[in-house]
PDB file of C-alpha atoms in Angstrom:
ATOM      1  CA  UNK A  84      -9.651  13.807  -5.267  1.00 81.00           C
ATOM      2  CA  UNK A  85     -13.265  13.032  -4.505  1.00 88.00           C
ATOM      3  CA  UNK A  86     -15.644  14.189  -7.198  1.00 93.00           C
ATOM      4  CA  UNK A  87     -18.780  13.470  -9.167  1.00 96.00           C
ATOM      5  CA  UNK A  88     -19.006  14.134 -12.874  1.00 96.00           C
ATOM      6  CA  UNK A  89     -22.199  14.461 -14.816  1.00 96.00           C
ATOM      7  CA  UNK A  90     -20.980  14.901 -18.380  1.00 96.00           C
ATOM      8  CA  UNK A  91     -24.290  16.058 -19.836  1.00 95.00           C
ATOM      9  CA  UNK A  92     -25.400  19.527 -18.771  1.00 94.00           C
ATOM     10  CA  UNK A  93     -28.578  19.391 -20.836  1.00 96.00           C
ATOM     11  CA  UNK A  94     -30.498  16.458 -22.298  1.00 97.00           C
ATOM     12  CA  UNK A  95     -33.634  16.633 -24.429  1.00 97.00           C
ATOM     13  CA  UNK A  96     -35.791  13.591 -25.062  1.00 97.00           C
ATOM     14  CA  UNK A  97     -39.229  13.022 -26.500  1.00 97.00           C
ATOM     15  CA  UNK A  98     -42.018  11.879 -24.247  1.00 97.00           C
ATOM     16  CA  UNK A  99     -42.142   8.093 -24.225  1.00 97.00           C
ATOM     17  CA  UNK A 100     -38.489   7.721 -25.163  1.00 98.00           C
ATOM     18  CA  UNK A 101     -35.969   6.028 -22.919  1.00 97.00           C
ATOM     19  CA  UNK A 102     -33.552   8.015 -20.814  1.00 97.00           C
ATOM     20  CA  UNK A 103     -30.079   7.494 -19.449  1.00 98.00           C
ATOM     21  CA  UNK A 104     -28.286  10.111 -17.373  1.00 98.00           C
ATOM     22  CA  UNK A 105     -24.620   9.532 -16.770  1.00 98.00           C
ATOM     23  CA  UNK A 106     -22.752   9.818 -13.516  1.00 98.00           C
ATOM     24  CA  UNK A 107     -19.109   9.021 -12.845  1.00 97.00           C
ATOM     25  CA  UNK A 108     -17.513   9.331  -9.461  1.00 97.00           C
ATOM     26  CA  UNK A 109     -14.087   9.376  -7.914  1.00 95.00           C
ATOM     27  CA  UNK A 110     -14.060   8.350  -4.277  1.00 93.00           C
ATOM     28  CA  UNK A 111     -11.304   6.884  -2.149  1.00 87.00           C
ATOM     29  CA  UNK A 112     -13.481   4.656   0.018  1.00 85.00           C
ATOM     30  CA  UNK A 113     -16.564   2.503  -0.494  1.00 88.00           C
ATOM     31  CA  UNK A 114     -19.038   4.859  -2.134  1.00 92.00           C
ATOM     32  CA  UNK A 115     -22.650   5.355  -1.261  1.00 94.00           C
ATOM     33  CA  UNK A 116     -24.405   6.790  -4.292  1.00 96.00           C
ATOM     34  CA  UNK A 117     -27.562   8.801  -4.778  1.00 96.00           C
ATOM     35  CA  UNK A 118     -29.680  10.410  -7.433  1.00 97.00           C
ATOM     36  CA  UNK A 119     -31.735  13.468  -6.569  1.00 96.00           C
ATOM     37  CA  UNK A 120     -34.233  15.401  -8.675  1.00 96.00           C
ATOM     38  CA  UNK A 121     -35.020  19.088  -8.378  1.00 92.00           C
ATOM     39  CA  UNK A 122     -38.092  20.635  -9.945  1.00 89.00           C
ATOM     40  CA  UNK A 123     -38.271  24.440 -10.256  1.00 84.00           C
ATOM     41  CA  UNK A 124     -38.839  26.090  -6.894  1.00 79.00           C
ATOM     42  CA  UNK A 125     -38.497  22.804  -5.054  1.00 82.00           C
ATOM     43  CA  UNK A 126     -35.858  21.181  -2.910  1.00 84.00           C
ATOM     44  CA  UNK A 127     -33.888  18.139  -3.930  1.00 90.00           C
ATOM     45  CA  UNK A 128     -35.899  14.936  -3.744  1.00 93.00           C
ATOM     46  CA  UNK A 129     -34.248  11.541  -3.398  1.00 93.00           C
ATOM     47  CA  UNK A 130     -34.944   9.243  -6.359  1.00 96.00           C
ATOM     48  CA  UNK A 131     -32.838   6.275  -5.311  1.00 95.00           C
ATOM     49  CA  UNK A 132     -29.682   5.261  -3.524  1.00 94.00           C
ATOM     50  CA  UNK A 133     -27.078   2.536  -3.501  1.00 94.00           C
ATOM     51  CA  UNK A 134     -25.342   1.445  -0.314  1.00 92.00           C
ATOM     52  CA  UNK A 135     -24.503  -2.192  -0.930  1.00 89.00           C
ATOM     53  CA  UNK A 136     -25.862  -5.425  -2.352  1.00 90.00           C
ATOM     54  CA  UNK A 137     -27.711  -5.603  -5.644  1.00 91.00           C
ATOM     55  CA  UNK A 138     -26.034  -3.218  -8.057  1.00 93.00           C
ATOM     56  CA  UNK A 139     -29.298  -2.451  -9.858  1.00 97.00           C
ATOM     57  CA  UNK A 140     -31.438  -0.275  -7.636  1.00 96.00           C
ATOM     58  CA  UNK A 141     -35.014   0.757  -8.164  1.00 97.00           C
ATOM     59  CA  UNK A 142     -36.307   4.135  -7.182  1.00 96.00           C
ATOM     60  CA  UNK A 143     -39.398   6.242  -7.245  1.00 95.00           C
ATOM     61  CA  UNK A 144     -41.193   7.433 -10.368  1.00 94.00           C
ATOM     62  CA  UNK A 145     -40.021   4.411 -12.393  1.00 96.00           C
ATOM     63  CA  UNK A 146     -36.317   5.256 -12.253  1.00 97.00           C
ATOM     64  CA  UNK A 147     -33.506   2.776 -11.788  1.00 98.00           C
ATOM     65  CA  UNK A 148     -29.737   3.043 -11.590  1.00 98.00           C
ATOM     66  CA  UNK A 149     -26.911   0.604 -11.935  1.00 97.00           C
ATOM     67  CA  UNK A 150     -23.721   0.738  -9.906  1.00 96.00           C
ATOM     68  CA  UNK A 151     -20.692  -0.372 -11.894  1.00 96.00           C
ATOM     69  CA  UNK A 152     -17.631  -0.365  -9.701  1.00 94.00           C
ATOM     70  CA  UNK A 153     -15.245  -1.182 -12.543  1.00 94.00           C
ATOM     71  CA  UNK A 154     -16.405   1.906 -14.448  1.00 96.00           C
ATOM     72  CA  UNK A 155     -16.942   4.111 -11.378  1.00 96.00           C
ATOM     73  CA  UNK A 156     -20.377   4.841 -12.717  1.00 97.00           C
ATOM     74  CA  UNK A 157     -23.907   5.096 -11.405  1.00 98.00           C
ATOM     75  CA  UNK A 158     -26.101   5.875 -14.402  1.00 98.00           C
ATOM     76  CA  UNK A 159     -29.777   6.672 -14.030  1.00 98.00           C
ATOM     77  CA  UNK A 160     -32.294   5.160 -16.427  1.00 98.00           C
ATOM     78  CA  UNK A 161     -35.966   5.276 -17.187  1.00 98.00           C
ATOM     79  CA  UNK A 162     -37.573   3.206 -19.954  1.00 97.00           C
ATOM     80  CA  UNK A 163     -40.253   5.718 -20.886  1.00 97.00           C
ATOM     81  CA  UNK A 164     -40.038   9.383 -19.965  1.00 97.00           C
ATOM     82  CA  UNK A 165     -43.093  11.433 -19.008  1.00 96.00           C
ATOM     83  CA  UNK A 166     -43.430  15.187 -19.475  1.00 96.00           C
ATOM     84  CA  UNK A 167     -43.476  15.573 -15.682  1.00 95.00           C
ATOM     85  CA  UNK A 168     -39.921  14.189 -15.522  1.00 97.00           C
ATOM     86  CA  UNK A 169     -38.561  17.493 -16.843  1.00 97.00           C
ATOM     87  CA  UNK A 170     -36.318  18.729 -14.027  1.00 96.00           C
ATOM     88  CA  UNK A 171     -32.701  18.879 -12.958  1.00 95.00           C
ATOM     89  CA  UNK A 172     -31.053  15.656 -11.832  1.00 97.00           C
ATOM     90  CA  UNK A 173     -28.133  15.442  -9.444  1.00 97.00           C
ATOM     91  CA  UNK A 174     -25.863  12.528  -8.707  1.00 97.00           C
ATOM     92  CA  UNK A 175     -24.113  12.473  -5.328  1.00 96.00           C
ATOM     93  CA  UNK A 176     -21.631  10.340  -3.425  1.00 95.00           C
ATOM     94  CA  UNK A 177     -20.752   9.937   0.216  1.00 93.00           C
ATOM     95  CA  UNK A 178     -19.134   7.300   2.389  1.00 90.00           C
ATOM     96  CA  UNK A 179     -19.059   5.966   5.898  1.00 86.00           C
ATOM     97  CA  UNK A 180     -17.331   8.187   8.419  1.00 84.00           C
ATOM     98  CA  UNK A 181     -18.371  11.427   6.749  1.00 90.00           C
ATOM     99  CA  UNK A 182     -21.511  13.525   6.740  1.00 91.00           C
ATOM    100  CA  UNK A 183     -20.560  15.237   3.498  1.00 93.00           C
ATOM    101  CA  UNK A 184     -22.298  14.517   0.212  1.00 94.00           C
ATOM    102  CA  UNK A 185     -20.425  15.438  -2.952  1.00 95.00           C
ATOM    103  CA  UNK A 186     -22.723  16.466  -5.755  1.00 95.00           C
ATOM    104  CA  UNK A 187     -22.302  16.639  -9.491  1.00 95.00           C
ATOM    105  CA  UNK A 188     -23.163  19.785 -11.426  1.00 92.00           C
ATOM    106  CA  UNK A 189     -26.511  18.375 -12.490  1.00 95.00           C
ATOM    107  CA  UNK A 190     -28.190  17.441 -15.762  1.00 97.00           C
ATOM    108  CA  UNK A 191     -31.174  19.456 -16.886  1.00 96.00           C
ATOM    109  CA  UNK A 192     -33.747  17.277 -18.619  1.00 97.00           C
ATOM    110  CA  UNK A 193     -36.164  18.692 -21.136  1.00 97.00           C
ATOM    111  CA  UNK A 194     -39.038  16.547 -22.389  1.00 97.00           C
ATOM    112  CA  UNK A 195     -40.630  17.227 -25.761  1.00 96.00           C
ATOM    113  CA  UNK A 196     -44.323  16.476 -26.199  1.00 89.00           C
TER     114      UNK A 196
ATOM    115  CA  UNK B  14     -44.665  13.490   2.965  1.00 75.00           C
ATOM    116  CA  UNK B  15     -43.027  15.593   5.700  1.00 81.00           C
ATOM    117  CA  UNK B  16     -41.134  18.674   4.566  1.00 90.00           C
ATOM    118  CA  UNK B  17     -38.151  20.751   5.506  1.00 94.00           C
ATOM    119  CA  UNK B  18     -39.216  24.391   5.518  1.00 95.00           C
ATOM    120  CA  UNK B  19     -36.882  27.274   4.759  1.00 96.00           C
ATOM    121  CA  UNK B  20     -37.495  30.973   5.212  1.00 94.00           C
ATOM    122  CA  UNK B  21     -37.228  33.379   3.571  1.00 93.00           C
ATOM    123  CA  UNK B  22     -37.306  32.074   0.013  1.00 93.00           C
ATOM    124  CA  UNK B  23     -35.364  35.133  -1.140  1.00 95.00           C
ATOM    125  CA  UNK B  24     -33.065  37.388   0.854  1.00 96.00           C
ATOM    126  CA  UNK B  25     -31.345  40.479  -0.452  1.00 97.00           C
ATOM    127  CA  UNK B  26     -28.660  42.099   1.659  1.00 97.00           C
ATOM    128  CA  UNK B  27     -25.858  44.617   1.414  1.00 97.00           C
ATOM    129  CA  UNK B  28     -22.265  43.471   1.521  1.00 97.00           C
ATOM    130  CA  UNK B  29     -20.980  43.453   5.086  1.00 97.00           C
ATOM    131  CA  UNK B  30     -24.381  42.885   6.645  1.00 97.00           C
ATOM    132  CA  UNK B  31     -25.297  39.902   8.771  1.00 97.00           C
ATOM    133  CA  UNK B  32     -27.935  37.472   7.538  1.00 97.00           C
ATOM    134  CA  UNK B  33     -29.701  34.606   9.230  1.00 96.00           C
ATOM    135  CA  UNK B  34     -31.225  31.867   7.122  1.00 97.00           C
ATOM    136  CA  UNK B  35     -33.856  29.827   8.860  1.00 96.00           C
ATOM    137  CA  UNK B  36     -34.875  26.218   8.532  1.00 97.00           C
ATOM    138  CA  UNK B  37     -37.397  24.010  10.255  1.00 97.00           C
ATOM    139  CA  UNK B  38     -36.247  20.418   9.828  1.00 96.00           C
ATOM    140  CA  UNK B  39     -38.591  17.460  10.019  1.00 95.00           C
ATOM    141  CA  UNK B  40     -39.603  17.042  13.628  1.00 92.00           C
ATOM    142  CA  UNK B  41     -38.101  13.639  14.521  1.00 90.00           C
ATOM    143  CA  UNK B  42     -34.896  14.132  12.582  1.00 94.00           C
ATOM    144  CA  UNK B  43     -31.553  14.199  14.348  1.00 94.00           C
ATOM    145  CA  UNK B  44     -29.042  15.225  11.673  1.00 95.00           C
ATOM    146  CA  UNK B  45     -29.052  18.654  10.068  1.00 96.00           C
ATOM    147  CA  UNK B  46     -27.148  20.093   7.166  1.00 97.00           C
ATOM    148  CA  UNK B  47     -26.559  23.222   5.144  1.00 98.00           C
ATOM    149  CA  UNK B  48     -25.567  23.112   1.505  1.00 97.00           C
ATOM    150  CA  UNK B  49     -25.263  25.898  -1.019  1.00 96.00           C
ATOM    151  CA  UNK B  50     -25.322  26.216  -4.777  1.00 92.00           C
ATOM    152  CA  UNK B  51     -23.747  29.166  -6.515  1.00 92.00           C
ATOM    153  CA  UNK B  52     -25.467  29.817  -9.827  1.00 88.00           C
ATOM    154  CA  UNK B  53     -24.216  27.379 -12.453  1.00 82.00           C
ATOM    155  CA  UNK B  54     -22.029  25.479 -10.015  1.00 86.00           C
ATOM    156  CA  UNK B  55     -22.265  22.343  -7.921  1.00 88.00           C
ATOM    157  CA  UNK B  56     -24.268  21.888  -4.775  1.00 92.00           C
ATOM    158  CA  UNK B  57     -21.615  22.200  -2.051  1.00 95.00           C
ATOM    159  CA  UNK B  58     -21.598  20.898   1.497  1.00 96.00           C
ATOM    160  CA  UNK B  59     -21.203  23.542   4.178  1.00 98.00           C
ATOM    161  CA  UNK B  60     -21.833  21.922   7.534  1.00 97.00           C
ATOM    162  CA  UNK B  61     -23.522  19.083   9.393  1.00 96.00           C
ATOM    163  CA  UNK B  62     -24.925  19.299  12.903  1.00 96.00           C
ATOM    164  CA  UNK B  63     -25.788  16.531  15.330  1.00 94.00           C
ATOM    165  CA  UNK B  64     -26.409  16.392  19.047  1.00 92.00           C
ATOM    166  CA  UNK B  65     -26.145  20.173  19.319  1.00 92.00           C
ATOM    167  CA  UNK B  66     -22.743  20.462  17.799  1.00 95.00           C
ATOM    168  CA  UNK B  67     -21.058  20.644  14.430  1.00 96.00           C
ATOM    169  CA  UNK B  68     -20.162  17.144  13.311  1.00 95.00           C
ATOM    170  CA  UNK B  69     -18.392  18.126  10.121  1.00 96.00           C
ATOM    171  CA  UNK B  70     -17.723  21.278   8.124  1.00 96.00           C
ATOM    172  CA  UNK B  71     -16.180  22.154   4.817  1.00 96.00           C
ATOM    173  CA  UNK B  72     -13.412  24.612   4.078  1.00 95.00           C
ATOM    174  CA  UNK B  73     -16.103  27.039   2.906  1.00 95.00           C
ATOM    175  CA  UNK B  74     -17.535  27.169   6.432  1.00 96.00           C
ATOM    176  CA  UNK B  75     -15.093  29.683   7.887  1.00 94.00           C
ATOM    177  CA  UNK B  76     -15.397  31.975  10.894  1.00 95.00           C
ATOM    178  CA  UNK B  77     -17.979  34.094   9.093  1.00 96.00           C
ATOM    179  CA  UNK B  78     -20.458  31.220   9.282  1.00 97.00           C
ATOM    180  CA  UNK B  79     -22.198  29.743  12.279  1.00 97.00           C
ATOM    181  CA  UNK B  80     -25.089  27.406  12.883  1.00 97.00           C
ATOM    182  CA  UNK B  81     -27.467  27.101  15.758  1.00 95.00           C
ATOM    183  CA  UNK B  82     -30.440  25.071  16.848  1.00 93.00           C
ATOM    184  CA  UNK B  83     -31.835  27.602  19.294  1.00 86.00           C
ATOM    185  CA  UNK B  84     -35.109  26.047  20.343  1.00 86.00           C
ATOM    186  CA  UNK B  85     -35.262  22.394  19.329  1.00 80.00           C
ATOM    187  CA  UNK B  86     -37.192  23.068  16.148  1.00 87.00           C
ATOM    188  CA  UNK B  87     -35.368  25.729  14.154  1.00 94.00           C
ATOM    189  CA  UNK B  88     -31.953  25.331  12.589  1.00 96.00           C
ATOM    190  CA  UNK B  89     -30.263  28.535  11.488  1.00 97.00           C
ATOM    191  CA  UNK B  90     -27.283  29.518   9.390  1.00 97.00           C
ATOM    192  CA  UNK B  91     -25.738  32.892  10.174  1.00 97.00           C
ATOM    193  CA  UNK B  92     -23.331  34.728   7.939  1.00 97.00           C
ATOM    194  CA  UNK B  93     -21.733  37.479  10.003  1.00 96.00           C
ATOM    195  CA  UNK B  94     -20.443  39.823   7.338  1.00 95.00           C
ATOM    196  CA  UNK B  95     -21.669  38.895   3.896  1.00 97.00           C
ATOM    197  CA  UNK B  96     -19.494  39.068   0.820  1.00 96.00           C
ATOM    198  CA  UNK B  97     -20.527  39.236  -2.816  1.00 97.00           C
ATOM    199  CA  UNK B  98     -19.359  35.650  -3.281  1.00 96.00           C
ATOM    200  CA  UNK B  99     -21.827  34.456  -0.641  1.00 97.00           C
ATOM    201  CA  UNK B 100     -24.605  34.980  -3.172  1.00 97.00           C
ATOM    202  CA  UNK B 101     -26.066  31.520  -3.713  1.00 97.00           C
ATOM    203  CA  UNK B 102     -29.025  29.265  -3.093  1.00 95.00           C
ATOM    204  CA  UNK B 103     -28.743  27.842   0.407  1.00 97.00           C
ATOM    205  CA  UNK B 104     -30.362  24.484   1.111  1.00 96.00           C
ATOM    206  CA  UNK B 105     -31.139  23.062   4.503  1.00 97.00           C
ATOM    207  CA  UNK B 106     -31.491  19.295   4.867  1.00 96.00           C
ATOM    208  CA  UNK B 107     -32.272  16.858   7.634  1.00 96.00           C
ATOM    209  CA  UNK B 108     -32.266  13.116   8.158  1.00 94.00           C
ATOM    210  CA  UNK B 109     -33.505  10.735  10.819  1.00 93.00           C
ATOM    211  CA  UNK B 110     -30.729   8.209  10.495  1.00 89.00           C
ATOM    212  CA  UNK B 111     -27.262   7.623   9.190  1.00 86.00           C
ATOM    213  CA  UNK B 112     -26.010   4.657   7.220  1.00 81.00           C
ATOM    214  CA  UNK B 113     -27.983   2.358   4.969  1.00 76.00           C
ATOM    215  CA  UNK B 114     -31.362   3.830   5.914  1.00 79.00           C
ATOM    216  CA  UNK B 115     -30.135   7.379   5.557  1.00 84.00           C
ATOM    217  CA  UNK B 116     -32.350   9.693   3.567  1.00 88.00           C
ATOM    218  CA  UNK B 117     -31.732  13.411   3.326  1.00 91.00           C
ATOM    219  CA  UNK B 118     -34.780  15.612   3.002  1.00 93.00           C
ATOM    220  CA  UNK B 119     -34.004  19.000   1.477  1.00 93.00           C
ATOM    221  CA  UNK B 120     -35.857  22.259   1.784  1.00 93.00           C
ATOM    222  CA  UNK B 121     -36.677  24.351  -1.262  1.00 92.00           C
ATOM    223  CA  UNK B 122     -33.858  26.761  -0.512  1.00 94.00           C
ATOM    224  CA  UNK B 123     -33.203  30.407   0.273  1.00 96.00           C
ATOM    225  CA  UNK B 124     -31.833  32.476  -2.581  1.00 96.00           C
ATOM    226  CA  UNK B 125     -29.352  34.919  -1.029  1.00 97.00           C
ATOM    227  CA  UNK B 126     -28.306  37.923  -3.077  1.00 97.00           C
ATOM    228  CA  UNK B 127     -25.492  40.089  -1.716  1.00 97.00           C
ATOM    229  CA  UNK B 128     -25.269  43.518  -3.340  1.00 96.00           C
TER     230      UNK B 128
END
């Protein structure tokens, strides 16, 4: 079955600390992977995506993610978190030949001052 | 940055009533989508729309649902006879391209409450 798992529902980090949000996927074809962020009252904003090539992708706001095919993972990282990063983060997967994105349940990030 | 606009932001309706959720995608975009998120659950794909027809739909998108692009700018989702379980946040999205340069832009959502 095709699915995305984000094992951490909530994560709390201190401002300036590093961050890693986990994402594991199950997908029968070549996956295209995404991370989206949602701030309260806002739509989902694309942080970064992986289609092919370099498995370490850089995104906006200082985020990066690494695609590891052997682990079926696409974890999101940031070396130093800012208070404005507090939001909900969604991992998603799709593939060629489909318009459908499959989303994880999200990870809510809280940042302590 | 260009935005996808959704109206209304909140909609309350009685069970069995028809609702229309409205979206204005980004003007040069060609691909349009509806997703929904029931409280505490995943964001779920409902339907995609391209070239004035449905290109893909999920099992959720049954005969009670329909989509329309009536005037070249709006993109609507109609639920004919709402059920309690239709209560959710509905997101519209659009993109200019498919494939490697694909980027979905999402609206801020319409919170639908069915009483």
